[in-house]
GROMACS .gro file of N, CA and C in nm:
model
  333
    1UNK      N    1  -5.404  -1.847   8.454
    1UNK     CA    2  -5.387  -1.978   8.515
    1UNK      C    3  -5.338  -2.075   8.407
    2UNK      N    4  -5.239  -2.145   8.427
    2UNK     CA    5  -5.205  -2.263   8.334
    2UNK      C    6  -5.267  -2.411   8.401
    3UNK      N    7  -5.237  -2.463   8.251
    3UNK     CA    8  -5.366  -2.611   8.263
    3UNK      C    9  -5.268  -2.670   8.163
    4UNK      N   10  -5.249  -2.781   8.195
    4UNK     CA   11  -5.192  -2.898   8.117
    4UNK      C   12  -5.285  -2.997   8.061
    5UNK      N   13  -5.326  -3.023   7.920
    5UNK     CA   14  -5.372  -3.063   7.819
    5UNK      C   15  -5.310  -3.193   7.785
    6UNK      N   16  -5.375  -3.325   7.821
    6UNK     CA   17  -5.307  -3.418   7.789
    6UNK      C   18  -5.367  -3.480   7.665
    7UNK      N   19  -5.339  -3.520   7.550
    7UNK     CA   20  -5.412  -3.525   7.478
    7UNK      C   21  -5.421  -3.702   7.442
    8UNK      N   22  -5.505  -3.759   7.437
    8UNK     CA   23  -5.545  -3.903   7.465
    8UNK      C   24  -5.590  -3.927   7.345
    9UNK      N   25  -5.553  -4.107   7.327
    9UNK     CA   26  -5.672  -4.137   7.192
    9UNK      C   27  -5.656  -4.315   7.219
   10UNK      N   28  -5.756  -4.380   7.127
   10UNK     CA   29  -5.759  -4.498   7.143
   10UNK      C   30  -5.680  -4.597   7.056
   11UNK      N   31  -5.681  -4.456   6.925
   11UNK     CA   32  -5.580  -4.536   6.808
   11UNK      C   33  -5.488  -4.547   6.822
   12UNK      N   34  -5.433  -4.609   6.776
   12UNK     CA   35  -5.229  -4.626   6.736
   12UNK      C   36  -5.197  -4.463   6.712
   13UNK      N   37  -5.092  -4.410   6.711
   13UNK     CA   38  -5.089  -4.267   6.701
   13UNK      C   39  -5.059  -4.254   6.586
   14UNK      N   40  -4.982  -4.366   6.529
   14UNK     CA   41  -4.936  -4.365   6.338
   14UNK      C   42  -5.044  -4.349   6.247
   15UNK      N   43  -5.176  -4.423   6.271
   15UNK     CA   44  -5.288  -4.471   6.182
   15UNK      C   45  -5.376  -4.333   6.200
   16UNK      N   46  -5.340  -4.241   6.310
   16UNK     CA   47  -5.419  -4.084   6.340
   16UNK      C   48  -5.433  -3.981   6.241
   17UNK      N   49  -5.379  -4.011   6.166
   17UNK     CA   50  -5.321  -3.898   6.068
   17UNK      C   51  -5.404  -3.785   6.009
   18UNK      N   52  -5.536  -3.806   6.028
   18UNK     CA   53  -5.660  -3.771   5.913
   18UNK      C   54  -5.689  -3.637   6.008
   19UNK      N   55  -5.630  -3.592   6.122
   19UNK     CA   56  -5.670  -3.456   6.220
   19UNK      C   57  -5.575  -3.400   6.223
   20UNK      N   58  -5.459  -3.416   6.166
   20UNK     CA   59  -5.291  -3.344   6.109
   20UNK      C   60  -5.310  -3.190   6.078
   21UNK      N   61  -5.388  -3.186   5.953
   21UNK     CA   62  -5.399  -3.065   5.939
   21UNK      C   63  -5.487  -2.963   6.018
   22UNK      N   64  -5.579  -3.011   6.078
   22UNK     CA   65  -5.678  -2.969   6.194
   22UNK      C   66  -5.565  -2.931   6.283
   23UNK      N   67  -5.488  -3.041   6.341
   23UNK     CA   68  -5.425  -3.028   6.492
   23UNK      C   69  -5.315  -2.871   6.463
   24UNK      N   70  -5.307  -2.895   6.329
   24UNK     CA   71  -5.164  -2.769   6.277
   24UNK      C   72  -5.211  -2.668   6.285
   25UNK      N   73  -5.335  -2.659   6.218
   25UNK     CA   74  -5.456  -2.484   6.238
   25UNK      C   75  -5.492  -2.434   6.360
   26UNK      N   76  -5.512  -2.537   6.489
   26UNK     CA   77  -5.542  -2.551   6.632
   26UNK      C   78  -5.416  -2.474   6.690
   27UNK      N   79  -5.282  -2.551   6.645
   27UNK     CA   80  -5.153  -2.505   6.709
   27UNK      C   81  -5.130  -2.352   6.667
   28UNK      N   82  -5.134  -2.335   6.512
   28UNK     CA   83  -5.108  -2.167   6.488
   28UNK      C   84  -5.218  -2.091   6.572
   29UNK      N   85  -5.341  -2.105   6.548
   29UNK     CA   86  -5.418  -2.020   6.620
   29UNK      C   87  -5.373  -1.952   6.765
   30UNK      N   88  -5.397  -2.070   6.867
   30UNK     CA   89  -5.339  -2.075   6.998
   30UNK      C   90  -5.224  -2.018   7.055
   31UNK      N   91  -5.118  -2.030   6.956
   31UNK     CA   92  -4.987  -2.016   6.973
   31UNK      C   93  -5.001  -1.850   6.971
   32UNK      N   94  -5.075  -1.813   6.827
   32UNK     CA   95  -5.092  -1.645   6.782
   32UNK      C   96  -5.156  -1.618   6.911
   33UNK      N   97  -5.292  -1.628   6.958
   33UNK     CA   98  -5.328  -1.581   7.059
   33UNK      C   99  -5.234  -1.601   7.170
   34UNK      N  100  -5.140  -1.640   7.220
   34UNK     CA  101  -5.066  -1.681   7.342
   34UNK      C  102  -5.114  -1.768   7.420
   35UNK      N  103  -5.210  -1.810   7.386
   35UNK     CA  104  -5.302  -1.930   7.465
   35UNK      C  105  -5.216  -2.086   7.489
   36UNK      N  106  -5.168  -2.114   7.367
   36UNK     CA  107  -5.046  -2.220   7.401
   36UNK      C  108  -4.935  -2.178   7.384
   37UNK      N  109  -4.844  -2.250   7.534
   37UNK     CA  110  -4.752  -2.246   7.539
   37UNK      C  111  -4.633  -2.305   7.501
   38UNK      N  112  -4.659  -2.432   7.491
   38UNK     CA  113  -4.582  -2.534   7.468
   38UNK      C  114  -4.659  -2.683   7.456
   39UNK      N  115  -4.617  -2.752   7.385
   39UNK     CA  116  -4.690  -2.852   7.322
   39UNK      C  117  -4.598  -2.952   7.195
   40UNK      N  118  -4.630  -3.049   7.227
   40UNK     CA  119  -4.582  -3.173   7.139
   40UNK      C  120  -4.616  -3.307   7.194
   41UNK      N  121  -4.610  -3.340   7.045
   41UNK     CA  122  -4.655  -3.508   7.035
   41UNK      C  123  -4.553  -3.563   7.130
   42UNK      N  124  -4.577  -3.686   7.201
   42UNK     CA  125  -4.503  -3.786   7.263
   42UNK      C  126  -4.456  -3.917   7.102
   43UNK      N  127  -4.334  -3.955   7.166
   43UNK     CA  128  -4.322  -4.064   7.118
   43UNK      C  129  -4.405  -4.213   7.190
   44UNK      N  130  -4.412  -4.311   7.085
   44UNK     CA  131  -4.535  -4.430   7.095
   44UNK      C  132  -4.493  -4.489   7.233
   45UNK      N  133  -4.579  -4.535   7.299
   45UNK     CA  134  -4.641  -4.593   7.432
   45UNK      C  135  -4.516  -4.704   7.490
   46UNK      N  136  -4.474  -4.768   7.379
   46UNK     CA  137  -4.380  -4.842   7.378
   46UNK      C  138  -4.239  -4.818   7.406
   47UNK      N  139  -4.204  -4.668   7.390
   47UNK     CA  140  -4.079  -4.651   7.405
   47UNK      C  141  -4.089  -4.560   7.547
   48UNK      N  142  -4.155  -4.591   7.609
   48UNK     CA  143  -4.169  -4.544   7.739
   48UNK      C  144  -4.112  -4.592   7.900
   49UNK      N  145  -3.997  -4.538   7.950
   49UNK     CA  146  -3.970  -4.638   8.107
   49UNK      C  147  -4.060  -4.558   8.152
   50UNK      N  148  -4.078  -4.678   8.270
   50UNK     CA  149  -4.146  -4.686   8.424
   50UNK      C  150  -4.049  -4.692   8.486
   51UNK      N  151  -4.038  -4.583   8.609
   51UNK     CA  152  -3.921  -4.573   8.709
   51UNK      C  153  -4.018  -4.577   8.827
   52UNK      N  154  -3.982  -4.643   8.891
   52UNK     CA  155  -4.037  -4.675   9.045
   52UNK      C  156  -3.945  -4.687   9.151
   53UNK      N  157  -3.998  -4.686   9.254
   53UNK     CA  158  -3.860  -4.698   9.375
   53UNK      C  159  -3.941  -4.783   9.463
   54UNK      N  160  -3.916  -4.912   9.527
   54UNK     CA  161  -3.954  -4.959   9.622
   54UNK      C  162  -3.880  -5.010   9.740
   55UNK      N  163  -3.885  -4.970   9.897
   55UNK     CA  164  -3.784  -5.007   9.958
   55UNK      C  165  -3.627  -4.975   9.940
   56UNK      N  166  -3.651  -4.855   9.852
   56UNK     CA  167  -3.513  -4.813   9.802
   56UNK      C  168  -3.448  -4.880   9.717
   57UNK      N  169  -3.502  -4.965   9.652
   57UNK     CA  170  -3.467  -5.057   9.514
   57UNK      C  171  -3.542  -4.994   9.430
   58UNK      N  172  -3.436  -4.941   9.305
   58UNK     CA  173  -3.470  -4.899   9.171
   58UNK      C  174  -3.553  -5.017   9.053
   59UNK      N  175  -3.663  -4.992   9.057
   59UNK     CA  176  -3.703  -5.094   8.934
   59UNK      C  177  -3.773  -4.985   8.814
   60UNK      N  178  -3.745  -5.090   8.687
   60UNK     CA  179  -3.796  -4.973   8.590
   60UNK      C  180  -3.799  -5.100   8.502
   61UNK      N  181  -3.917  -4.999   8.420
   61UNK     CA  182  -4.000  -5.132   8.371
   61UNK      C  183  -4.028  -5.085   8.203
   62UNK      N  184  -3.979  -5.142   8.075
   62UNK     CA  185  -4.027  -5.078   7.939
   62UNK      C  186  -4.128  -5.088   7.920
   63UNK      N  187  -4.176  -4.971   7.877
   63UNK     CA  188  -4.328  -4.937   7.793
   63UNK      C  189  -4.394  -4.871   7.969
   64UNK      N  190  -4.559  -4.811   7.860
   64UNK     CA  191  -4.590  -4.753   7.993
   64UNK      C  192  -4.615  -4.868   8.098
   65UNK      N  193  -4.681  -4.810   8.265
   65UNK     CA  194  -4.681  -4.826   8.323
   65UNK      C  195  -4.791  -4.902   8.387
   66UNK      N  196  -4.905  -4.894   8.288
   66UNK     CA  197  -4.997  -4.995   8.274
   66UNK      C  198  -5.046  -5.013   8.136
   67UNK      N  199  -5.091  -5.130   8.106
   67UNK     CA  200  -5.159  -5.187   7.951
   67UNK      C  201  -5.264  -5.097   7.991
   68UNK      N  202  -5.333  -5.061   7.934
   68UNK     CA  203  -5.451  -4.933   7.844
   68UNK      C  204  -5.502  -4.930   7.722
   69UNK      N  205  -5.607  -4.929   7.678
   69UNK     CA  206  -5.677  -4.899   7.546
   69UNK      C  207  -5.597  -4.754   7.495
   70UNK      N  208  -5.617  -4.695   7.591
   70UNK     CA  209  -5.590  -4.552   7.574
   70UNK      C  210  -5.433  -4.509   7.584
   71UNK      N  211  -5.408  -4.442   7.503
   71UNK     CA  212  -5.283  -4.356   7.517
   71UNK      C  213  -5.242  -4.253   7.526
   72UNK      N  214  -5.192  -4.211   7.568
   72UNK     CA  215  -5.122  -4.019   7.595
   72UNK      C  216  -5.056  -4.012   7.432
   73UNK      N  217  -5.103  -3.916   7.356
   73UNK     CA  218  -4.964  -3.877   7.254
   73UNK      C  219  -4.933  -3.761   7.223
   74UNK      N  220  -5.037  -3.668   7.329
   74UNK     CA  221  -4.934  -3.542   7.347
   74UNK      C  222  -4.978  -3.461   7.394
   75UNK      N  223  -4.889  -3.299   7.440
   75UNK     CA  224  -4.990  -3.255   7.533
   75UNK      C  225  -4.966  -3.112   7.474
   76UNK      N  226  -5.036  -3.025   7.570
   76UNK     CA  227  -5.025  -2.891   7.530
   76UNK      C  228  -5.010  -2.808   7.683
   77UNK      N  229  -4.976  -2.682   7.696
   77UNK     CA  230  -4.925  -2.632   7.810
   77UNK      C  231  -5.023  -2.508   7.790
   78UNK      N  232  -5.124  -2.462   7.883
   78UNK     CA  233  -5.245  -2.336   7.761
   78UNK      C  234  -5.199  -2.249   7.913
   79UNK      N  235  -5.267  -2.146   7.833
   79UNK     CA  236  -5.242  -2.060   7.958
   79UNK      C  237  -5.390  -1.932   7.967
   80UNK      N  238  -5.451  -1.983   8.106
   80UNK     CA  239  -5.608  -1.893   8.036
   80UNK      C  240  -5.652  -1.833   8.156
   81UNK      N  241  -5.781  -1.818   8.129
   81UNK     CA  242  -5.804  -1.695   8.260
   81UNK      C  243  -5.890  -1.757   8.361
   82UNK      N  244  -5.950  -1.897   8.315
   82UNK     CA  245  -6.013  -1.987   8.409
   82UNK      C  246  -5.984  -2.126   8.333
   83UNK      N  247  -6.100  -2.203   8.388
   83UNK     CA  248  -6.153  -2.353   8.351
   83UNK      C  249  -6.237  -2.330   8.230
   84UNK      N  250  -6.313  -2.269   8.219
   84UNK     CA  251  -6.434  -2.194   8.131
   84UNK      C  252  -6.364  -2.198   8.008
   85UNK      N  253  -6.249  -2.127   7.997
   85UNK     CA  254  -6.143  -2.115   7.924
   85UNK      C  255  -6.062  -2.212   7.831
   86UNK      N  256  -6.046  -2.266   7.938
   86UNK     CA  257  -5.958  -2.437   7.885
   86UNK      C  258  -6.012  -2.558   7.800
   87UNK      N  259  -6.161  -2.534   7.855
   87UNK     CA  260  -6.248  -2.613   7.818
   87UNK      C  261  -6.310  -2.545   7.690
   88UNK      N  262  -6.301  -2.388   7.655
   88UNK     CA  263  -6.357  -2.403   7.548
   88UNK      C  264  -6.205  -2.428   7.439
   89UNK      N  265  -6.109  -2.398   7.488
   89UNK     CA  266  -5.979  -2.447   7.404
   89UNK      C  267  -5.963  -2.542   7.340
   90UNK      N  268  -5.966  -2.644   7.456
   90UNK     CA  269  -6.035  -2.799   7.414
   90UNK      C  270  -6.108  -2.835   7.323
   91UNK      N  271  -6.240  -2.762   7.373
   91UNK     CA  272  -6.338  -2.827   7.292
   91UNK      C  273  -6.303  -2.813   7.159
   92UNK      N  274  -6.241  -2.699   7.099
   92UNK     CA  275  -6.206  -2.685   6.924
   92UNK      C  276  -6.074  -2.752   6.903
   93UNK      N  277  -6.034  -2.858   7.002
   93UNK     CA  278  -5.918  -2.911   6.937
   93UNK      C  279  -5.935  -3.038   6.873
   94UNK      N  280  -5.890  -3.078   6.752
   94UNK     CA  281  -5.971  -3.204   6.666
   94UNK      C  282  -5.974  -3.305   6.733
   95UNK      N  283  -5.837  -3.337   6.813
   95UNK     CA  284  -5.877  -3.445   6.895
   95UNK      C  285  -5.969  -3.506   7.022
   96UNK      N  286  -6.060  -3.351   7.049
   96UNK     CA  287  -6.171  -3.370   7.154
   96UNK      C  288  -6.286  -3.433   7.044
   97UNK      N  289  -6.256  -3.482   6.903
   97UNK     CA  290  -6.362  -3.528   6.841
   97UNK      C  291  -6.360  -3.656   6.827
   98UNK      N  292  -6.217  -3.731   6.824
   98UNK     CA  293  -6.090  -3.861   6.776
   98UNK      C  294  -6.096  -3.887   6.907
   99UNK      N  295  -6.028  -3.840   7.018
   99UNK     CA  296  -5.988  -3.890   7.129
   99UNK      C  297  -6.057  -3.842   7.252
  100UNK      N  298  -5.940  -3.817   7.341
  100UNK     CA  299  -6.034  -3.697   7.463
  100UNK      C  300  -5.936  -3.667   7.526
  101UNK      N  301  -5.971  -3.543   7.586
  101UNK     CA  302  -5.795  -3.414   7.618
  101UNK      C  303  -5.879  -3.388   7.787
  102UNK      N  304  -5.766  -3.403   7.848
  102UNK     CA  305  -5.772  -3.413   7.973
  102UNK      C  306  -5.711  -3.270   8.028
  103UNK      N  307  -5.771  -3.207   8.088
  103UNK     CA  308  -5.765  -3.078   8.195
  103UNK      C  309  -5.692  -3.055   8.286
  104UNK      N  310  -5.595  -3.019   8.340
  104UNK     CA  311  -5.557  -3.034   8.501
  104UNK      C  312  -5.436  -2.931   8.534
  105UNK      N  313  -5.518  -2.816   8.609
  105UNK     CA  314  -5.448  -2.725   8.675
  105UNK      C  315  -5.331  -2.768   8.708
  106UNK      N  316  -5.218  -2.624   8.678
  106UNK     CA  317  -5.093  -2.653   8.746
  106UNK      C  318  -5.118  -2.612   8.899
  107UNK      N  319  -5.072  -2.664   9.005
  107UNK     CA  320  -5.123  -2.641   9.122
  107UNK      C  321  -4.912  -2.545   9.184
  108UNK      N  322  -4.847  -2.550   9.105
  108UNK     CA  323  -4.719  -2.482   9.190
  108UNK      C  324  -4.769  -2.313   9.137
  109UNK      N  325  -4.651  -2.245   9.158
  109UNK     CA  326  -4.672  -2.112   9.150
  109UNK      C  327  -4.713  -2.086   9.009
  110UNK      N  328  -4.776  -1.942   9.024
  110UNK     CA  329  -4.872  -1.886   8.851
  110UNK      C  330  -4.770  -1.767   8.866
  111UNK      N  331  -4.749  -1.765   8.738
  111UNK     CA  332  -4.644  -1.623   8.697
  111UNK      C  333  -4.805  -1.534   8.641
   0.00000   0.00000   0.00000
């Protein structure tokens, strides 16, 4: 089953730096096991459109889509045999210590 890993934090993503080498040991591991699939940092909150459609009028709006403490800055794509799974993935990733990594089944087709 795949699960999309969003990975969240409260800091600025620049000032994060001190779980770098953690997050790099997390990525080889995962990657060796086949457990992640794909994964990368987002660029900052700021360089983000909002595309919306209302009434068939295009509006789009810079930066995210609502003001937030919190930010997305990156995710991971895991691929496991449950929830049980994901969650213990998680739990050893540095930023479930810094931030907090969000869970959520892919719900289209499972290869």
């Amino acid at each position: 089953m795949k699960y999309l890993m969003f990975v969240c934090t409260d800091a600025q993503p620049d000032t994060d730096k001190e779980n770098e080498p953690d997050i790099h040991a997390w990525v080889a591991e995962n990657d060796a096991r086949g457990r992640r699939l794909q994964g990368s940092e987002l660029a900052p909150a700021a360089a983000a459109t909002t595309v919306r459609v209302r009434d068939g009028e295009l509006l789009l709006c810079d930066g995210p889509f609502a003001e937030t403490q919190e930010v997305i800055v990156g995710f991971d794509l895991l691929e496991c045999a449950d929830l049980d799974e994901a969650i213990e993935i998680a739990r050893a990733h540095p930023m479930a210590r810094a931030g907090r990594l969000e869970l959520r089944p892919f719900a289209g087709p499972q290869r």
